[in-house]
XYZ file of N, CA and C in Angstrom:
357
model
N 1.046 -1.017 0.199
C 0.024 0.050 0.020
C 0.907 1.249 0.003
N 0.850 2.108 -1.121
C 1.384 3.312 -0.867
C 1.759 4.325 0.230
N 0.338 4.221 0.668
C -0.178 4.957 1.590
C 0.495 4.624 3.268
N 1.122 3.734 3.262
C 1.756 3.246 4.393
C 3.205 3.799 5.182
N 3.091 4.443 6.090
C 4.001 5.137 6.526
C 5.147 4.572 7.440
N 6.192 4.926 7.752
C 7.082 4.294 8.176
C 7.076 3.557 9.819
N 5.841 4.668 10.841
C 5.745 4.145 12.065
C 4.413 2.881 11.793
N 4.205 2.339 10.662
C 3.253 1.238 10.383
C 3.810 -0.003 10.749
N 5.399 -0.283 10.190
C 5.777 -2.097 10.209
C 7.161 -1.326 11.055
N 7.977 -2.314 11.961
C 9.043 -2.124 12.395
C 9.787 -2.569 11.460
N 11.139 -1.838 11.494
C 12.107 -1.758 10.631
C 12.638 -3.074 9.918
N 12.291 -4.227 10.566
C 12.412 -5.682 10.111
C 11.455 -6.142 9.098
N 10.243 -5.536 9.380
C 8.885 -5.618 8.394
C 9.306 -4.828 7.027
N 9.821 -4.087 7.244
C 10.049 -3.072 6.055
C 11.051 -3.593 5.454
N 12.334 -4.524 5.866
C 13.407 -5.137 5.329
C 13.089 -6.527 4.427
N 12.011 -6.885 5.147
C 11.378 -8.205 4.960
C 10.521 -7.845 3.338
N 9.788 -6.763 3.768
C 9.167 -6.535 2.659
C 9.940 -5.874 1.322
N 11.199 -5.628 1.227
C 12.301 -4.955 0.582
C 12.889 -6.175 -0.010
N 12.740 -7.074 0.462
C 13.546 -8.677 0.001
C 12.425 -9.056 -0.635
N 11.404 -9.175 -0.161
C 10.137 -9.687 -1.366
C 10.104 -9.070 -2.536
N 10.099 -7.870 -2.660
C 10.220 -6.936 -4.081
C 11.173 -7.067 -4.514
N 12.693 -7.597 -4.046
C 13.993 -7.454 -4.726
C 13.485 -8.899 -5.594
N 12.702 -9.720 -5.020
C 12.852 -11.003 -5.279
C 11.919 -10.812 -6.777
N 10.826 -10.192 -6.475
C 9.925 -9.921 -7.564
C 10.491 -9.548 -8.431
N 11.503 -8.403 -8.473
C 11.949 -7.617 -9.499
C 11.279 -6.175 -9.830
N 10.472 -6.203 -8.344
C 10.199 -4.921 -8.196
C 11.221 -3.937 -8.089
N 11.959 -3.013 -8.132
C 12.896 -2.655 -7.416
C 12.841 -1.134 -6.863
N 11.493 -0.846 -7.657
C 10.833 0.682 -7.527
C 10.216 0.489 -5.777
N 9.876 -0.552 -5.205
C 8.863 -0.982 -4.601
C 9.894 -1.254 -3.359
N 11.092 -1.819 -3.744
C 12.273 -2.451 -2.937
C 12.786 -1.294 -1.968
N 13.167 0.125 -3.065
C 13.831 1.178 -2.989
C 12.704 1.796 -1.879
N 11.743 1.776 -1.702
C 10.414 2.524 -0.671
C 10.681 1.680 0.504
N 10.575 0.382 0.558
C 11.007 -0.798 1.445
C 11.799 -0.012 2.277
N 12.797 -0.060 1.334
C 14.143 -0.191 2.429
C 14.432 1.564 2.880
N 13.848 2.784 2.336
C 13.557 4.001 2.435
C 13.104 3.999 4.057
N 11.433 3.004 3.905
C 10.538 3.330 5.115
C 11.452 2.242 6.332
N 11.961 1.609 5.815
C 12.744 0.730 7.125
C 14.210 1.459 7.963
N 14.806 2.411 7.011
C 15.658 3.265 7.706
C 14.578 4.651 8.224
N 13.545 4.933 7.601
C 13.132 5.855 8.625
C 12.365 5.229 9.940
N 11.843 4.201 9.701
C 11.283 3.397 11.205
C 12.652 3.341 12.088
N 13.607 2.840 11.468
C 15.284 2.720 12.812
C 15.482 3.695 13.415
N 15.374 5.243 12.256
C 15.701 6.159 12.906
C 14.379 6.929 13.726
N 13.234 6.589 13.572
C 12.327 7.097 14.651
C 12.769 5.988 15.878
N 12.902 4.827 15.788
C 12.798 4.304 16.761
C 13.874 4.696 17.849
N 15.220 4.996 17.345
C 16.501 5.635 17.866
C 15.931 7.141 18.285
N 14.637 7.537 17.987
C 14.341 9.107 18.423
C 15.148 10.440 17.845
N 15.876 9.903 16.141
C 16.324 10.844 15.507
C 15.429 11.524 14.650
N 14.411 10.926 14.219
C 13.295 11.515 13.569
C 12.117 11.419 14.523
N 11.123 11.807 13.917
C 10.095 12.100 14.653
C 8.790 11.834 13.060
N 8.198 10.647 13.488
C 7.840 9.598 12.478
C 6.141 10.138 12.331
N 5.825 11.168 11.406
C 4.585 11.470 11.437
C 4.303 11.775 9.759
N 2.920 11.268 9.169
C 2.218 11.047 7.969
C 2.547 12.046 7.391
N 2.355 13.362 7.480
C 2.531 14.870 7.284
C 3.435 15.431 6.985
N 4.613 14.704 7.147
C 6.153 15.336 7.331
C 6.311 14.821 6.219
N 7.463 15.550 5.577
C 7.889 15.659 4.257
C 9.655 15.514 4.888
N 10.117 14.938 3.391
C 11.550 14.163 3.451
C 12.514 15.013 3.852
N 12.240 16.614 3.285
C 13.434 17.795 3.555
C 12.979 17.719 4.962
N 11.517 17.926 5.947
C 11.655 17.926 7.154
C 12.305 16.907 7.857
N 12.154 15.838 7.633
C 12.874 14.966 8.055
C 14.797 15.244 8.103
N 15.073 15.577 7.011
C 16.658 15.843 6.659
C 16.663 16.523 7.910
N 16.159 17.857 7.804
C 16.200 19.272 8.694
C 16.604 18.420 10.161
N 15.152 18.055 10.719
C 15.536 17.047 11.901
C 16.713 16.251 12.502
N 17.064 15.421 11.520
C 18.541 14.439 11.528
C 19.474 15.474 11.734
N 19.296 16.183 10.873
C 20.213 17.476 11.093
C 20.771 18.310 12.375
N 19.844 18.319 12.810
C 19.456 18.651 14.011
C 19.857 17.885 15.233
N 19.340 16.478 14.972
C 19.391 15.928 16.209
C 20.728 14.914 16.062
N 21.520 14.991 14.781
C 22.691 13.515 14.518
C 23.818 14.863 14.075
N 23.568 15.966 15.025
C 24.864 16.991 14.885
C 26.383 16.312 14.642
N 26.484 15.663 15.695
C 27.930 14.539 16.128
C 28.248 13.769 14.834
N 27.197 13.614 13.925
C 27.657 12.819 12.676
C 27.304 13.448 11.331
N 28.310 14.076 10.832
C 27.754 14.670 9.601
C 27.853 13.562 8.486
N 28.457 12.726 8.488
C 28.658 11.562 7.654
C 27.224 10.888 7.091
N 26.368 10.317 8.388
C 25.243 10.037 8.550
C 24.292 10.955 8.092
N 24.449 12.412 8.401
C 23.660 13.311 7.995
C 23.361 13.321 6.070
N 24.794 13.009 5.616
C 24.770 13.237 4.255
C 24.482 12.271 3.487
N 24.520 10.551 4.234
C 24.219 9.831 3.417
C 22.787 9.472 3.396
N 22.075 10.224 4.611
C 20.656 10.137 4.824
C 19.923 11.166 3.517
N 20.772 12.241 3.412
C 20.559 13.256 1.899
C 20.632 12.780 0.987
N 21.732 11.752 0.595
C 21.943 11.028 -0.661
C 20.517 9.740 -1.022
N 20.240 9.189 0.166
C 19.073 8.027 0.037
C 17.670 9.030 0.002
N 17.764 10.099 0.361
C 16.436 10.912 0.087
C 16.233 11.460 -1.455
N 17.333 11.615 -1.932
C 17.593 12.155 -3.009
C 17.570 10.673 -4.142
N 17.887 9.665 -3.660
C 17.699 8.388 -4.643
C 16.355 8.077 -4.780
N 15.616 8.225 -3.462
C 13.955 8.069 -3.050
C 13.227 8.694 -4.288
N 13.539 9.836 -3.847
C 12.990 10.958 -4.595
C 12.675 10.893 -6.306
N 13.901 10.331 -6.762
C 14.228 10.589 -7.818
C 13.421 8.942 -8.654
N 13.427 8.111 -7.775
C 13.142 7.100 -7.889
C 11.353 6.742 -8.070
N 10.903 7.478 -6.647
C 9.523 7.225 -6.765
C 8.661 8.696 -7.098
N 9.286 9.771 -7.020
C 8.407 10.567 -7.730
C 8.703 11.131 -8.621
N 10.135 10.986 -9.204
C 10.868 10.795 -10.697
C 10.286 10.261 -11.853
N 10.309 9.131 -11.251
C 9.872 7.881 -11.758
C 11.088 7.389 -12.747
N 12.214 7.548 -12.389
C 13.628 7.070 -13.033
C 13.582 5.617 -12.484
N 14.287 4.979 -13.845
C 14.369 3.578 -13.263
C 15.524 2.889 -12.437
N 15.033 2.114 -11.988
C 15.963 1.603 -10.599
C 16.632 0.744 -10.848
N 17.754 0.687 -10.746
C 18.779 -0.796 -11.088
C 18.825 -1.207 -9.829
N 19.565 -2.784 -9.582
C 19.932 -3.430 -8.633
C 20.954 -2.744 -7.920
N 21.631 -2.337 -8.547
C 22.901 -1.158 -8.093
C 22.217 -0.534 -7.486
N 21.203 0.461 -7.717
C 20.959 1.348 -6.928
C 20.184 0.589 -5.469
N 19.574 -0.138 -5.962
C 19.319 -0.786 -4.462
C 20.170 -1.482 -3.194
N 21.200 -1.988 -4.002
C 22.242 -1.977 -3.306
C 22.765 -0.855 -2.072
N 23.300 0.358 -3.298
C 23.860 1.389 -2.875
C 22.818 1.626 -1.560
N 21.757 2.067 -1.801
C 20.671 3.007 -1.327
C 20.648 1.871 -0.008
N 20.621 0.629 0.137
C 20.815 -0.354 1.177
C 22.038 -0.326 1.946
N 23.375 -0.217 1.366
C 24.705 0.148 2.185
C 24.424 1.568 2.873
N 23.488 2.581 2.313
C 24.123 3.806 3.136
C 22.852 3.540 4.392
N 21.971 2.974 3.895
C 21.176 2.844 5.326
C 22.301 2.124 6.368
N 22.811 1.467 5.889
C 23.377 0.269 7.009
C 24.335 0.874 7.301
N 25.374 1.851 6.656
C 26.450 2.935 7.153
C 25.879 4.106 7.891
N 24.534 4.486 7.903
C 23.686 5.371 8.800
C 23.749 4.757 10.474
N 22.952 3.450 10.242
C 22.680 2.699 11.328
C 24.151 2.756 12.213
N 25.090 2.153 11.531
C 26.312 2.111 12.121
C 26.914 3.441 12.830
N 26.788 4.335 11.991
C 27.806 5.731 12.486
C 26.750 6.328 13.832
N 25.243 6.204 13.589
C 24.842 6.813 14.578
C 24.647 5.854 16.004
N 24.955 4.611 15.786
C 24.728 3.488 16.815
C 26.254 4.025 17.451
N 27.311 3.788 16.902
C 28.667 4.457 17.650
C 28.582 5.400 18.143
N 28.185 6.519 17.488
C 28.083 8.087 18.105
C 27.526 8.104 19.193
N 26.211 7.723 19.601
C 25.204 7.322 20.397
C 25.903 6.376 21.579
N 26.603 5.608 21.630
C 27.361 4.715 22.623
C 28.592 5.497 23.015
N 28.993 6.462 22.313
C 30.334 6.877 22.591
C 30.322 8.402 23.757
């Protein structure tokens, strides 16, 4: 359902959905599910406040404020927002490499912010 927001499933649920989409060859929906998984994780860690009315730009601004200690994580998130918007709203073709890179950036964000929080 395209109306689902990140807070409707835990990160693991979004990741499972992304894997199913990859298996089905639906790379565009896989990218969206990876994006929502990342938002769900950031929301659970209180780096973002998930609200259906918020824009991706608002998420970027909030992350910039709450993750000042990790400029690289903020840059990676911004790159994922751009990739997501290109694929979802710009209707650009999504390649398997795009989903791999997107997923890697999401994992890097989690690693960076987990390390920063623990420090």
